Coordinates of C-alpha atoms in Angstrom, one line a residue:
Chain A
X1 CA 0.0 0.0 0.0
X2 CA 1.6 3.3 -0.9
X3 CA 1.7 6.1 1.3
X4 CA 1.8 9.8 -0.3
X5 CA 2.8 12.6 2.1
X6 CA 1.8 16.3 0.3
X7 CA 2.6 18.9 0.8
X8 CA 1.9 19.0 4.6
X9 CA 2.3 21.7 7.2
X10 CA 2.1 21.5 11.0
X11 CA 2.0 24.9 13.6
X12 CA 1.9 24.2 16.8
X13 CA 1.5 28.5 18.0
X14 CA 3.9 30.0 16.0
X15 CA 6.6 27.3 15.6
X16 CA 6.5 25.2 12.1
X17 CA 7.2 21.5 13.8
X18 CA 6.0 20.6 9.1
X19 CA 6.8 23.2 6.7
X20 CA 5.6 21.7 3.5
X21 CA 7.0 18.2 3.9
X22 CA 6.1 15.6 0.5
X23 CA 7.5 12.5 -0.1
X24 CA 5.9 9.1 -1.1
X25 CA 6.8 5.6 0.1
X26 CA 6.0 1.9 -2.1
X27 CA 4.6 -0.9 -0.7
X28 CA 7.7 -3.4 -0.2
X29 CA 10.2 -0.1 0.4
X30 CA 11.7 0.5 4.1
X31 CA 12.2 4.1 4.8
X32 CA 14.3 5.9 7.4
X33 CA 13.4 9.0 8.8
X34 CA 16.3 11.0 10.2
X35 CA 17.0 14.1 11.6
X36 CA 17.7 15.9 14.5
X37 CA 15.7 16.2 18.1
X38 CA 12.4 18.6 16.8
X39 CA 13.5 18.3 13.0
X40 CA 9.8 17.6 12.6
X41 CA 9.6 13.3 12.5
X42 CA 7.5 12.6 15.2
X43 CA 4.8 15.2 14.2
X44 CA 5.0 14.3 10.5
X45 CA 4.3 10.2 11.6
X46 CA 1.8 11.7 13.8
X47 CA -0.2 13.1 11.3
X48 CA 0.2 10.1 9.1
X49 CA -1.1 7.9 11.5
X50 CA -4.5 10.0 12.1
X51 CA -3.8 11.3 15.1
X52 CA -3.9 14.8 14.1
X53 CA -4.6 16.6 11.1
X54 CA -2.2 18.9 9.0
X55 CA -2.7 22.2 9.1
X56 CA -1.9 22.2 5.3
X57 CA -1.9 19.6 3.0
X58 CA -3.1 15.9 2.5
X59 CA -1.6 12.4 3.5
X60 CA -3.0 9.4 1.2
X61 CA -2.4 5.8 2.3
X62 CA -3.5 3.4 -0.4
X63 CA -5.3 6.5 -2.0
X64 CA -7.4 6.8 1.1
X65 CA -6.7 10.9 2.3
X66 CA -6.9 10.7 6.1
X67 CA -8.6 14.4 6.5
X68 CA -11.5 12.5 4.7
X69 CA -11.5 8.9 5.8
X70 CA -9.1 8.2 9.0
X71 CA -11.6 5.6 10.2
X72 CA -10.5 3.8 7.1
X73 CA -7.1 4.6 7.3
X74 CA -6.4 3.8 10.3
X75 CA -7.3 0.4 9.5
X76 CA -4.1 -0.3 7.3
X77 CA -1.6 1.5 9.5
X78 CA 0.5 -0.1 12.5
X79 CA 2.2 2.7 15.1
X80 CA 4.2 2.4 17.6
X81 CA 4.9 6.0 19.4
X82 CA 8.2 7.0 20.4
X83 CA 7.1 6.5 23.7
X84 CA 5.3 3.0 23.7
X85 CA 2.7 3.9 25.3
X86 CA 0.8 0.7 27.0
X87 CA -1.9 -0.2 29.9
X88 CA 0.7 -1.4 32.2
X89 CA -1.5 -2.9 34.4
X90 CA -2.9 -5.4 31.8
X91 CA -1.3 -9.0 31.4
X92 CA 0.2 -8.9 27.8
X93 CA -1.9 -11.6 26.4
X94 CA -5.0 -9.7 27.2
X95 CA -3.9 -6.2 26.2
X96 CA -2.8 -7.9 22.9
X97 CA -6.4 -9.8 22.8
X98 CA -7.4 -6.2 23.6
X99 CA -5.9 -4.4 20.5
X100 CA -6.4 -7.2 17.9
X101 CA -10.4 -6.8 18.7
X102 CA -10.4 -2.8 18.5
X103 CA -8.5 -3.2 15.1
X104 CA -11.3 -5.6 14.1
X105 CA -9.3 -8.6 13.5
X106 CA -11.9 -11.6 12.7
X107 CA -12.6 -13.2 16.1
X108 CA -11.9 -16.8 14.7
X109 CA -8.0 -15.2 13.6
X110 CA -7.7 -13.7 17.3
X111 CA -5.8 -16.4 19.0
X112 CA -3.8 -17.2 15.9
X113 CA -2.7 -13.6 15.2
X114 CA -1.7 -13.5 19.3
X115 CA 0.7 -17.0 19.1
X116 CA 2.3 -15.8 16.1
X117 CA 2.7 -12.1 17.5
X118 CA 4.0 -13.5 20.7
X119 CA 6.5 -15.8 18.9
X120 CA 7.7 -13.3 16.2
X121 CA 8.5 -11.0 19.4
X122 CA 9.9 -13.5 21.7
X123 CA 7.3 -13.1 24.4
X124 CA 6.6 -16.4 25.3
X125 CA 7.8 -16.6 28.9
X126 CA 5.9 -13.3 29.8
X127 CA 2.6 -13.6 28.1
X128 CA 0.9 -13.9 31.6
X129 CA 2.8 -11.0 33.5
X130 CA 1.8 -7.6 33.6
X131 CA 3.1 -5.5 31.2
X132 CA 4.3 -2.6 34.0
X133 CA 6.2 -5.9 35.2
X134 CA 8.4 -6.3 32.3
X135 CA 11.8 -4.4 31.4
X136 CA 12.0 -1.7 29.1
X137 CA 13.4 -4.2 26.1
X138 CA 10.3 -6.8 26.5
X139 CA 7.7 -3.8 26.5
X140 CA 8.9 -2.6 23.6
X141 CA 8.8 -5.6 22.3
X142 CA 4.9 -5.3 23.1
X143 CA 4.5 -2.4 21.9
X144 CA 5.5 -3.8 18.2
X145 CA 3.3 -6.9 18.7
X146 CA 0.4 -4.6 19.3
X147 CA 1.3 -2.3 15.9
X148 CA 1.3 -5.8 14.0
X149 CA -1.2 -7.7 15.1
X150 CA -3.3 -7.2 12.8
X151 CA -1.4 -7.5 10.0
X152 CA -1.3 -4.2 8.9
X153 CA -0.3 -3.0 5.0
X154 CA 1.4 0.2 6.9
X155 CA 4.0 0.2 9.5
X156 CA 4.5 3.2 10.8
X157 CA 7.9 2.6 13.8
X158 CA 8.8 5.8 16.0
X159 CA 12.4 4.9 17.3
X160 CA 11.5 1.0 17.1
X161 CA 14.9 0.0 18.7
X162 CA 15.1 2.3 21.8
X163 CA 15.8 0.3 24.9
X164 CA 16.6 -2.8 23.4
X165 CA 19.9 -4.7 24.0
X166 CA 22.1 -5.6 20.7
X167 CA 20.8 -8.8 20.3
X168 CA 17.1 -7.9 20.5
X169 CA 18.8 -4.8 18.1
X170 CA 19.4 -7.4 15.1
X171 CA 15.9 -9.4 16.0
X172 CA 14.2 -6.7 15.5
X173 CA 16.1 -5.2 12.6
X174 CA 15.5 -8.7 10.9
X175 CA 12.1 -8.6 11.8
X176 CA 11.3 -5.2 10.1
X177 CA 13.2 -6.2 7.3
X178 CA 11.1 -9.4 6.8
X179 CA 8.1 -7.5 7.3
X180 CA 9.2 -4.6 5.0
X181 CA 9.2 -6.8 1.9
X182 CA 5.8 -6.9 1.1
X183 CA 4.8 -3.9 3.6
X184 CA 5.5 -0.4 3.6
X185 CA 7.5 0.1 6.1
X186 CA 8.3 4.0 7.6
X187 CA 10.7 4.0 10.5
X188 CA 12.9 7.2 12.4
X189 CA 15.9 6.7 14.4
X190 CA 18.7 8.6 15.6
X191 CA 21.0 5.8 14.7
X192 CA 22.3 6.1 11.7
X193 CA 23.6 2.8 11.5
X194 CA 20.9 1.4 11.9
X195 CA 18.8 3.5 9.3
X196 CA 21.6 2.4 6.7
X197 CA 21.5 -1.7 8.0
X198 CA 17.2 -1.6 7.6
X199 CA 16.5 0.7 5.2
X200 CA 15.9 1.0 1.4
X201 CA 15.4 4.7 1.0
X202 CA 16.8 7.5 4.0
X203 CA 14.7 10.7 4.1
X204 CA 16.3 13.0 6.0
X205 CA 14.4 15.6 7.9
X206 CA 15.7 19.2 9.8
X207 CA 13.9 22.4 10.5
X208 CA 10.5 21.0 9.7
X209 CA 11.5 20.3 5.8
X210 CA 13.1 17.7 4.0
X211 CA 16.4 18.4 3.0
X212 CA 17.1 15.0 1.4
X213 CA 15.9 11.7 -0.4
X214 CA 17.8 9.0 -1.3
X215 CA 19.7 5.4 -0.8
X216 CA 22.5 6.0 1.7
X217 CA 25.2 5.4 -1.3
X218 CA 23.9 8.2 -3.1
X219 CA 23.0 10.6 -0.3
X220 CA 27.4 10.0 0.1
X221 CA 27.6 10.6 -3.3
X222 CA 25.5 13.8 -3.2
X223 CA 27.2 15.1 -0.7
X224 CA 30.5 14.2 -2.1
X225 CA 31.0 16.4 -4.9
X226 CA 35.1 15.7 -4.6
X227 CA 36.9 13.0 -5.1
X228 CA 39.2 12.2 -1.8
X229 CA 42.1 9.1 -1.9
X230 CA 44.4 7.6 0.5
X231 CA 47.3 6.5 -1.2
X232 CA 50.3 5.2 0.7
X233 CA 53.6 5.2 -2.0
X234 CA 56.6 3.8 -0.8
X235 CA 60.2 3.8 -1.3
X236 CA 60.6 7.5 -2.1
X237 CA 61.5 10.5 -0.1
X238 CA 58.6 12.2 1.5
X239 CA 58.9 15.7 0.6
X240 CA 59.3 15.0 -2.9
X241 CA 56.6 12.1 -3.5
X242 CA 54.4 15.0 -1.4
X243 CA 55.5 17.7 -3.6
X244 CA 54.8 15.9 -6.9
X245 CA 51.8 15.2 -5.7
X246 CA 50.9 18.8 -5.5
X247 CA 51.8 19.6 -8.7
X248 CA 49.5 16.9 -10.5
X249 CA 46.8 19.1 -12.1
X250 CA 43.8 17.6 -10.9
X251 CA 44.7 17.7 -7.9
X252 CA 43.4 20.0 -5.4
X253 CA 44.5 19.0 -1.7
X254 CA 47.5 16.9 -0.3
X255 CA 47.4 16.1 3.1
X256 CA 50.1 14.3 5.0
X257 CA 48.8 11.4 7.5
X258 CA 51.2 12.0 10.5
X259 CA 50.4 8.2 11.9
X260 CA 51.5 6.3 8.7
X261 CA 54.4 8.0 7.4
X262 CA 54.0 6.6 4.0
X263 CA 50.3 7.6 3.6
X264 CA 48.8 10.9 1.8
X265 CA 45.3 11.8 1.4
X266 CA 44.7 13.4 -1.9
X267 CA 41.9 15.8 -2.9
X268 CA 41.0 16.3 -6.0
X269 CA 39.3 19.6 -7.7
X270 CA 35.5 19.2 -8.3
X271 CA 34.3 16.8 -10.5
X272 CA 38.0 15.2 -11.8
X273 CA 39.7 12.3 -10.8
X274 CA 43.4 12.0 -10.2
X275 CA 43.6 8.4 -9.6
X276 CA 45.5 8.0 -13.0
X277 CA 47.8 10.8 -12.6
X278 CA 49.0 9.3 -9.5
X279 CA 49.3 5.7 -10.8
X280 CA 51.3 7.0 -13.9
X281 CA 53.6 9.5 -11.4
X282 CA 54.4 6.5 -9.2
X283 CA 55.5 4.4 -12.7
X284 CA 57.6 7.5 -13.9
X285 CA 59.5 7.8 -10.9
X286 CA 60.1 4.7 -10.1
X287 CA 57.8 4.3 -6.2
X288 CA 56.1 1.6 -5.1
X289 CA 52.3 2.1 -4.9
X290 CA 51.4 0.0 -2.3
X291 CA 47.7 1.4 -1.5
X292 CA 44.8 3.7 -3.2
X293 CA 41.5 3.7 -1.8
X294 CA 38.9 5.9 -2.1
X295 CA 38.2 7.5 1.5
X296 CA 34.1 7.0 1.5
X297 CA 32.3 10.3 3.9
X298 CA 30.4 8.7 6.8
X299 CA 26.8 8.9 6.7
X300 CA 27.4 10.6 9.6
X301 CA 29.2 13.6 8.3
X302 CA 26.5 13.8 5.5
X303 CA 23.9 14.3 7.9
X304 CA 25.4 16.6 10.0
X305 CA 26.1 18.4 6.6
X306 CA 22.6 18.8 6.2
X307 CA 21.3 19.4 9.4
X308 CA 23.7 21.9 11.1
X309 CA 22.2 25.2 9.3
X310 CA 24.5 28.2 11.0
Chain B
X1 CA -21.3 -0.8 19.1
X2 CA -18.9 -3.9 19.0
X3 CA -16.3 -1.3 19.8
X4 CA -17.7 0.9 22.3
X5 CA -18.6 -2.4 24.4
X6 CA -14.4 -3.7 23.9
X7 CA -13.4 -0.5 25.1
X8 CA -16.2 -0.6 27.8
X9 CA -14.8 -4.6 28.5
X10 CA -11.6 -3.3 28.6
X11 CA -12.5 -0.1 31.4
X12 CA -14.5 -2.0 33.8
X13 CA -11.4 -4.9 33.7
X14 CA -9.5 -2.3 35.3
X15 CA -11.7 -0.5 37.8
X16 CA -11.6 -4.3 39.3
X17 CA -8.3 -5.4 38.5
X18 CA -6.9 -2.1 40.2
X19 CA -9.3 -2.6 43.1
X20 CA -11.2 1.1 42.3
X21 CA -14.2 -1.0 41.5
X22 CA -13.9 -3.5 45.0
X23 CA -13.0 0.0 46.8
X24 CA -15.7 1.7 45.5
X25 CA -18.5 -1.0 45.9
X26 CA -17.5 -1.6 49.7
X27 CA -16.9 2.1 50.9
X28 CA -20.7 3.1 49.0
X29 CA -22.4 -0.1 50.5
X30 CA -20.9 0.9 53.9
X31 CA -21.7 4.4 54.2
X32 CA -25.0 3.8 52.4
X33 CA -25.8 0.7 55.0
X34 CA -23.8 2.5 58.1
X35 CA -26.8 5.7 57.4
X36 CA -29.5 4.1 56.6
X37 CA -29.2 1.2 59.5
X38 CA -27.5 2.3 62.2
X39 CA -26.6 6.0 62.7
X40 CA -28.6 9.3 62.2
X41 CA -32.4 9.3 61.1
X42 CA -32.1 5.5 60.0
X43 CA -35.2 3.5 59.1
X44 CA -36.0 2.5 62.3
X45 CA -36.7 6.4 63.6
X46 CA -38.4 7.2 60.6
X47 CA -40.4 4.3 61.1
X48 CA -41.7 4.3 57.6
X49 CA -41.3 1.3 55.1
X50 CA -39.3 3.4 52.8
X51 CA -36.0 4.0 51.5
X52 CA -36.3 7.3 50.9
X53 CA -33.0 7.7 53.6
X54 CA -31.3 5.3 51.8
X55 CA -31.8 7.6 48.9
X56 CA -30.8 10.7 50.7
X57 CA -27.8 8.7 51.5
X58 CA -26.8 7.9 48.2
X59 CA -27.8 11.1 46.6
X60 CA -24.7 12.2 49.1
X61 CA -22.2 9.4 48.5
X62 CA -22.5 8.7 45.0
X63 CA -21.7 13.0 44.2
X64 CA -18.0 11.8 46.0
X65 CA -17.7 8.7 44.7
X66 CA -18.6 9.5 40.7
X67 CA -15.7 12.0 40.4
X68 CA -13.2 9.3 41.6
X69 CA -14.5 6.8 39.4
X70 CA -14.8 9.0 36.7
X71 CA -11.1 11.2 37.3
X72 CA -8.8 8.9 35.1
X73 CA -10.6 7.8 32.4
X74 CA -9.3 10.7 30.3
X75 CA -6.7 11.8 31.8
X76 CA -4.8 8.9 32.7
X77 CA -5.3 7.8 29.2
X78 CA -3.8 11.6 28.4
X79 CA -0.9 11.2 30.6
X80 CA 0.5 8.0 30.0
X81 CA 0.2 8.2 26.7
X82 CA -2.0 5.3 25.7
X83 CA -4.4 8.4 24.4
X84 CA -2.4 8.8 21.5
X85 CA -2.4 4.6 21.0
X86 CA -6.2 4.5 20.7
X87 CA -7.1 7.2 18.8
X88 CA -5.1 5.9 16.2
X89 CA -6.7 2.7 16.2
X90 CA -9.6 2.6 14.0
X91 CA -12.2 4.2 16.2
X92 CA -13.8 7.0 17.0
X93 CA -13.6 9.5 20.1
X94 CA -17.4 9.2 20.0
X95 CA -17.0 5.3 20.9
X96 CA -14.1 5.8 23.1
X97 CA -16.3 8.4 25.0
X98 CA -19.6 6.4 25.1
X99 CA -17.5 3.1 26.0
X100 CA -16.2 5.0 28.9
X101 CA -19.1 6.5 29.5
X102 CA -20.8 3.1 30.0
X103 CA -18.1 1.5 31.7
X104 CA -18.2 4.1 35.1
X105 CA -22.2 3.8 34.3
X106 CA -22.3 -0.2 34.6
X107 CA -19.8 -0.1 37.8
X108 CA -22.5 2.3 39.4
X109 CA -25.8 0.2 38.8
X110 CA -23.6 -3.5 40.0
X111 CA -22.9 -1.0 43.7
X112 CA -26.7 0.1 43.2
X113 CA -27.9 -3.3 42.7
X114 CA -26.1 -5.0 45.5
X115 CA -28.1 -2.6 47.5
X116 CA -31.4 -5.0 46.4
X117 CA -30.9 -6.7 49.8
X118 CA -32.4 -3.5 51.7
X119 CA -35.6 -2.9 49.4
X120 CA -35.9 -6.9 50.3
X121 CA -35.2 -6.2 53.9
X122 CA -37.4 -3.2 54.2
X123 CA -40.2 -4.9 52.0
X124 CA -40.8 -7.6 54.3
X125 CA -40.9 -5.2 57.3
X126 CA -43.4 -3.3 56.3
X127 CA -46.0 -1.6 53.8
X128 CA -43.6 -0.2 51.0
X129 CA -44.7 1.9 48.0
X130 CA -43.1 -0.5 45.2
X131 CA -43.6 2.4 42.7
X132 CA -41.3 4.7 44.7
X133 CA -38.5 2.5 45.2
X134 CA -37.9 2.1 41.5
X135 CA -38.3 5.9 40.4
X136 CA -36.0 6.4 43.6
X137 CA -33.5 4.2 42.3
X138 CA -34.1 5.0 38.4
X139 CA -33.5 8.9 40.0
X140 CA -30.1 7.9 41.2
X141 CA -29.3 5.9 37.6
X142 CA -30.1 9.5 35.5
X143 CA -28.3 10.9 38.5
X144 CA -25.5 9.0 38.2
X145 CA -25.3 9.6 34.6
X146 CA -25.1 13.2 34.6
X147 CA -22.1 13.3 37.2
X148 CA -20.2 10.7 35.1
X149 CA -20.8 12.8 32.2
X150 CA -19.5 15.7 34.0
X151 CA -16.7 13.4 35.2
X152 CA -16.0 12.6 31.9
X153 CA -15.8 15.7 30.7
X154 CA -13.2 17.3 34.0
X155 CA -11.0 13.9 32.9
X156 CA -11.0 14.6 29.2
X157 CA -9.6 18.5 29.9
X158 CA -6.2 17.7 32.3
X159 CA -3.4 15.3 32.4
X160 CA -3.5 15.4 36.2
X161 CA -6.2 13.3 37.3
X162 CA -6.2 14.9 41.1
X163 CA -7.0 18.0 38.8
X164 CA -10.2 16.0 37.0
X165 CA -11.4 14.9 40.6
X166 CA -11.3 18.8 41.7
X167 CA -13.1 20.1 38.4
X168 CA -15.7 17.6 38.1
X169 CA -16.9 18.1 42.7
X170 CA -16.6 22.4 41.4
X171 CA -19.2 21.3 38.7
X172 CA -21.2 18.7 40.1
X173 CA -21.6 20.8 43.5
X174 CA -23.6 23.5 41.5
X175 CA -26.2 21.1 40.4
X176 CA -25.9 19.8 43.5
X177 CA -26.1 22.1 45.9
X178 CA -25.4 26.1 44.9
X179 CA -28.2 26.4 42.7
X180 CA -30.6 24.8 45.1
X181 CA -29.4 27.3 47.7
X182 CA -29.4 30.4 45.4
X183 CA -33.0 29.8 44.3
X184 CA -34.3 29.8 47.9
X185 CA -32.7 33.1 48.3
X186 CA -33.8 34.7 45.1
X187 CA -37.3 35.5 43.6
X188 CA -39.1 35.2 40.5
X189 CA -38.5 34.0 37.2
X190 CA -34.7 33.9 38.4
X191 CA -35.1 31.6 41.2
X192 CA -37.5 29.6 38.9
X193 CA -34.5 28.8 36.5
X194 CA -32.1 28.1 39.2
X195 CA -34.6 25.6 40.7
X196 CA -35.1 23.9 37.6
X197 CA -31.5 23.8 37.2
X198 CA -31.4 21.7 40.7
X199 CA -30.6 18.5 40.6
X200 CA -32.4 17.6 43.9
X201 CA -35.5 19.2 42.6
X202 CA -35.6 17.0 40.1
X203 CA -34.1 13.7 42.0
X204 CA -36.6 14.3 45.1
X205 CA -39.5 14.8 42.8
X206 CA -38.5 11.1 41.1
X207 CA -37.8 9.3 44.5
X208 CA -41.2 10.1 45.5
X209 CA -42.5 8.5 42.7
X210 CA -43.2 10.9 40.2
X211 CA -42.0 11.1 36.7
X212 CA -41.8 14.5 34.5
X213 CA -40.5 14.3 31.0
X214 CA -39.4 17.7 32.6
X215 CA -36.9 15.9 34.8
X216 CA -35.9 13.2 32.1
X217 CA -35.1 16.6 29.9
X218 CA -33.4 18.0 32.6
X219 CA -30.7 14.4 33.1
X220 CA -30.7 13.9 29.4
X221 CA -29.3 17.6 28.6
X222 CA -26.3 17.4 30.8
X223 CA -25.5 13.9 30.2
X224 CA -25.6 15.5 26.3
X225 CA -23.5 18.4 27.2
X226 CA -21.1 16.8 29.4
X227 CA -20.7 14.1 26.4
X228 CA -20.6 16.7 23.6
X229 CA -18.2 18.7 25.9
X230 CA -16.1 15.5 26.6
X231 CA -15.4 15.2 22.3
X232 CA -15.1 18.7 21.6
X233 CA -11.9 18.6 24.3
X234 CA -10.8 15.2 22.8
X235 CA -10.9 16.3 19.3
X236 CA -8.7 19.6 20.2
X237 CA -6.1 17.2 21.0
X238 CA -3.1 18.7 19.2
X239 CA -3.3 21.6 21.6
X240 CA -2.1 19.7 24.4
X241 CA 0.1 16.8 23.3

């Protein structure tokens, strides 16, 4: 089931939490939503999920807008809030018995749905204990038995991984993955790793607009207009190999890397490679080109690229 | 209606699975009995076969009671967050309201009906007036309704359910009492309004046996009110959270 964000704005007083935010998301496609604390991700799943409206703008999950239908949207869409909000005083058999009935999930398919959920989630040896019982890991463990249980076209995960150990981390991420081949599946994190290991597509969020859209390689790419190398040459005298360097013409920047004594890390000028240049320099003057690789920017960097705005 | 009676399921579990309902149930009986039996102008000084002091009792207890009953619904739901987990399941506020609604509404007619035992008691001691003991207790149902609607209503506007309990006694004693007071010491069409907007005029007419569609106006418009108050908060919910 598709889901088509447009165009949607969200003022809460006089502060833009959504200024104008589009984007649309396939069924079988697993999208990360990043950006900073307030960059607007929370609000933005909020108002697909129906529970508030946009000020501006229209949300369409399988071509159902949830201004006009939310009854029916709400249907198709699975949410778990950032903060997992349960009835901790219910046994987690029975709150999950509980929300498989309110999402109208055939009575005959209740128990069914409830095994598998409990298996999928790993919550056999605490079905019968109350949820406020359980560590933070097993309740939020609950709280995405409850968003699928009734097989929902639409996941919609708020920080699915928070308070989970790194086992239950891989589980999970397994689990969504699984899940997010036939669903659509829209997740945020602050881990960026963990965006890049799950999903497909990284939407990346700051200010209340979307500054970017893409697979992680090319997001790097975009934000890599310039072609960085580490080469190590050997056999040569330092401030000549680093000097010959510098006079290659497509080269920009030469930096000497104090820790290995043979290694340089070579920039080039916008859009040119000098991987060949330095190949054919080493050849000429008779150095041993012992390593060239291209140094890749960290997702990291990228993001704080695009989200650190003074 | 399937869904207003799981969320309805689903409050009354609680009220007994966090004792409120047990709490409730034995604190009412025991006040109610402790009154109408034993202390004060019990049964046996009236020396009527009535339950009109039973009534009076109740008109009393139930006025305290309703707000606690009636204080987290809402607002617990607000402040732990679950709120936000079932209004984006597929329902709507109206059937999370009326389930609620219902559920505080069911709790109060199992405490009225364990009081069957004194109508028994009382019927076999004397003469009673059948027809009065029914509109006295069908009084205390519409009664009941119109606090819990109020309740509702306190729960659904704070986070702080200590808050909802304060709101909902600053409504409810109005009805209760300040308009009944102000009308005795005001005249004309002014004191005629506030009167009608007693609730005791309109409870003691119905435990004396009488029915007005007046009366069943007056419970049905702030049950309505209190209700349509109740969603208009709910729906505002991007204000608060």
């Amino acid at each position: 089931m598709e889901v088509s964000v447009e165009n949607i704005t969200k003022t809460y007083g006089f502060q833009k939490a959504v200024d104008g935010i589009s984007f649309k998301v396939k069924a079988g496609e697993i999208v990360g939503f990043l950006g900073p604390n307030g960059a607007g991700k929370t609000t933005t799943m909020k108002i697909i999920t129906c529970f508030m409206p946009p000020n501006e703008g229209d949300v369409k999950v399988g071509g159902i807008s949830v201004l006009s239908d939310p009854e029916e949207v709400k249907k198709h869409i699975g949410y778990l809030p950032e903060t997992n909000p349960l009835y901790k005083e219910m046994p987690v058999i029975d709150y999950l018995r509980f929300v498989a009935e309110i999402q109208g999930v055939q009575k005959e398919k209740i128990r069914e749905r409830i095994v598998e959920m409990i298996q999928v989630c790993g919550l056999k040896s605490e079905k019968y204990k109350k949820i406020g019982e359980l560590s933070k890991g097993y309740q939020q463990r609950v709280g995405l038995a409850q968003a699928m249980i009734h097989d929902p076209d639409v996941l919609i995960l708020d920080e699915p991984t928070s308070g989970l150990d790194p086992n239950q981390i891989v589980e999970i991420r397994e689990l969504i993955k699984k899940i997010g081949r036939e669903k659509t599946v829209i997740l945020s994190s602050h881990i960026l790793a963990e965006v890049e290991a799950t999903c497909d597509r990284i939407l990346i969020v700051n200010e209340g607009k979307l500054v970017a859209d893409g697979t992680a390689n090319t997001l790097r790419k975009q934000a890599q207009a310039k072609e960085i190398v580490k080469v190590t040459i050997e056999d040569g005298d330092r401030n000549q190999i680093f000097q010959a360097l510098q006079k290659l013409e497509t080269v920009e920047l030469v930096d000497l890397l104090p820790q290995y004594t043979q290694s340089y890390e070579v920039q080039s000028k916008p859009d040119a490679s000098s991987r060949r240049a330095i190949f054919k320099l080493c050849t000429e003057k008779g150095w041993t080109l012992t390593e060239m690789t291209p140094v890749e920017r960290k997702l990291e960097e990228v993001f704080r690229d695009l989200t650190i705005t003074n | 209606m399937k869904k207003i009676w799981i969320i309805t399921k689903r409050e009354l579990r609680s009220f007994f699975d966090s004792l409120m309902a047990y709490i409730m149930i034995v604190l009412f009986l025991g006040f109610s009995g402790f009154f109408t039996w034993i202390s004060g102008s019990d049964i046996f000084l009236v020396n009527q076969a009535s339950l009109q002091t039973f009534f009076g009792i109740a008109y009393w207890t139930l006025f305290f009671f309703i707000p606690a009953i009636t204080m987290g619904l809402l607002a617990d739901e607000r402040k732990s967050g679950t709120l936000e987990l079932l209004v984006t399941k597929p329902v709507s506020s109206w059937q999370i309201i009326i389930g609620k609604f219902l559920a505080a509404f069911l709790l109060i007619c199992i405490s009225l009906a364990l009081t069957f035992p004194y109508y028994i008691t009382v019927a076999n001691i004397g003469k009673i007036d059948h027809g009065a003991v029914w509109m006295g207790y069908l009084g205390l149902l519409f009664m009941s309704a119109s606090y819990i609607s109020i309740g509702l209503f306190a729960s659904s506007i704070t986070s702080n359910q200590i808050v909802s309990f304060l709101i909902a006694l600053f409504i409810g004693i109005f009805f209760h009492l300040i308009f009944g007071i102000a009308s005795s010491g005001s005249a004309g069409w002014f004191a005629g309004i506030l009167n009608y907007l007693s609730i005791s005029t309109h409870f003691e007419s119905m435990a004396r046996g009488v029915i007005d569609s007046k009366d069943l106006f007056y419970f049905l418009s702030i049950i309505f009110f209190g209700l349509i108050g109740t969603e208009l908060s709910l729906s505002k919910r991007n204000l608060s959270n």
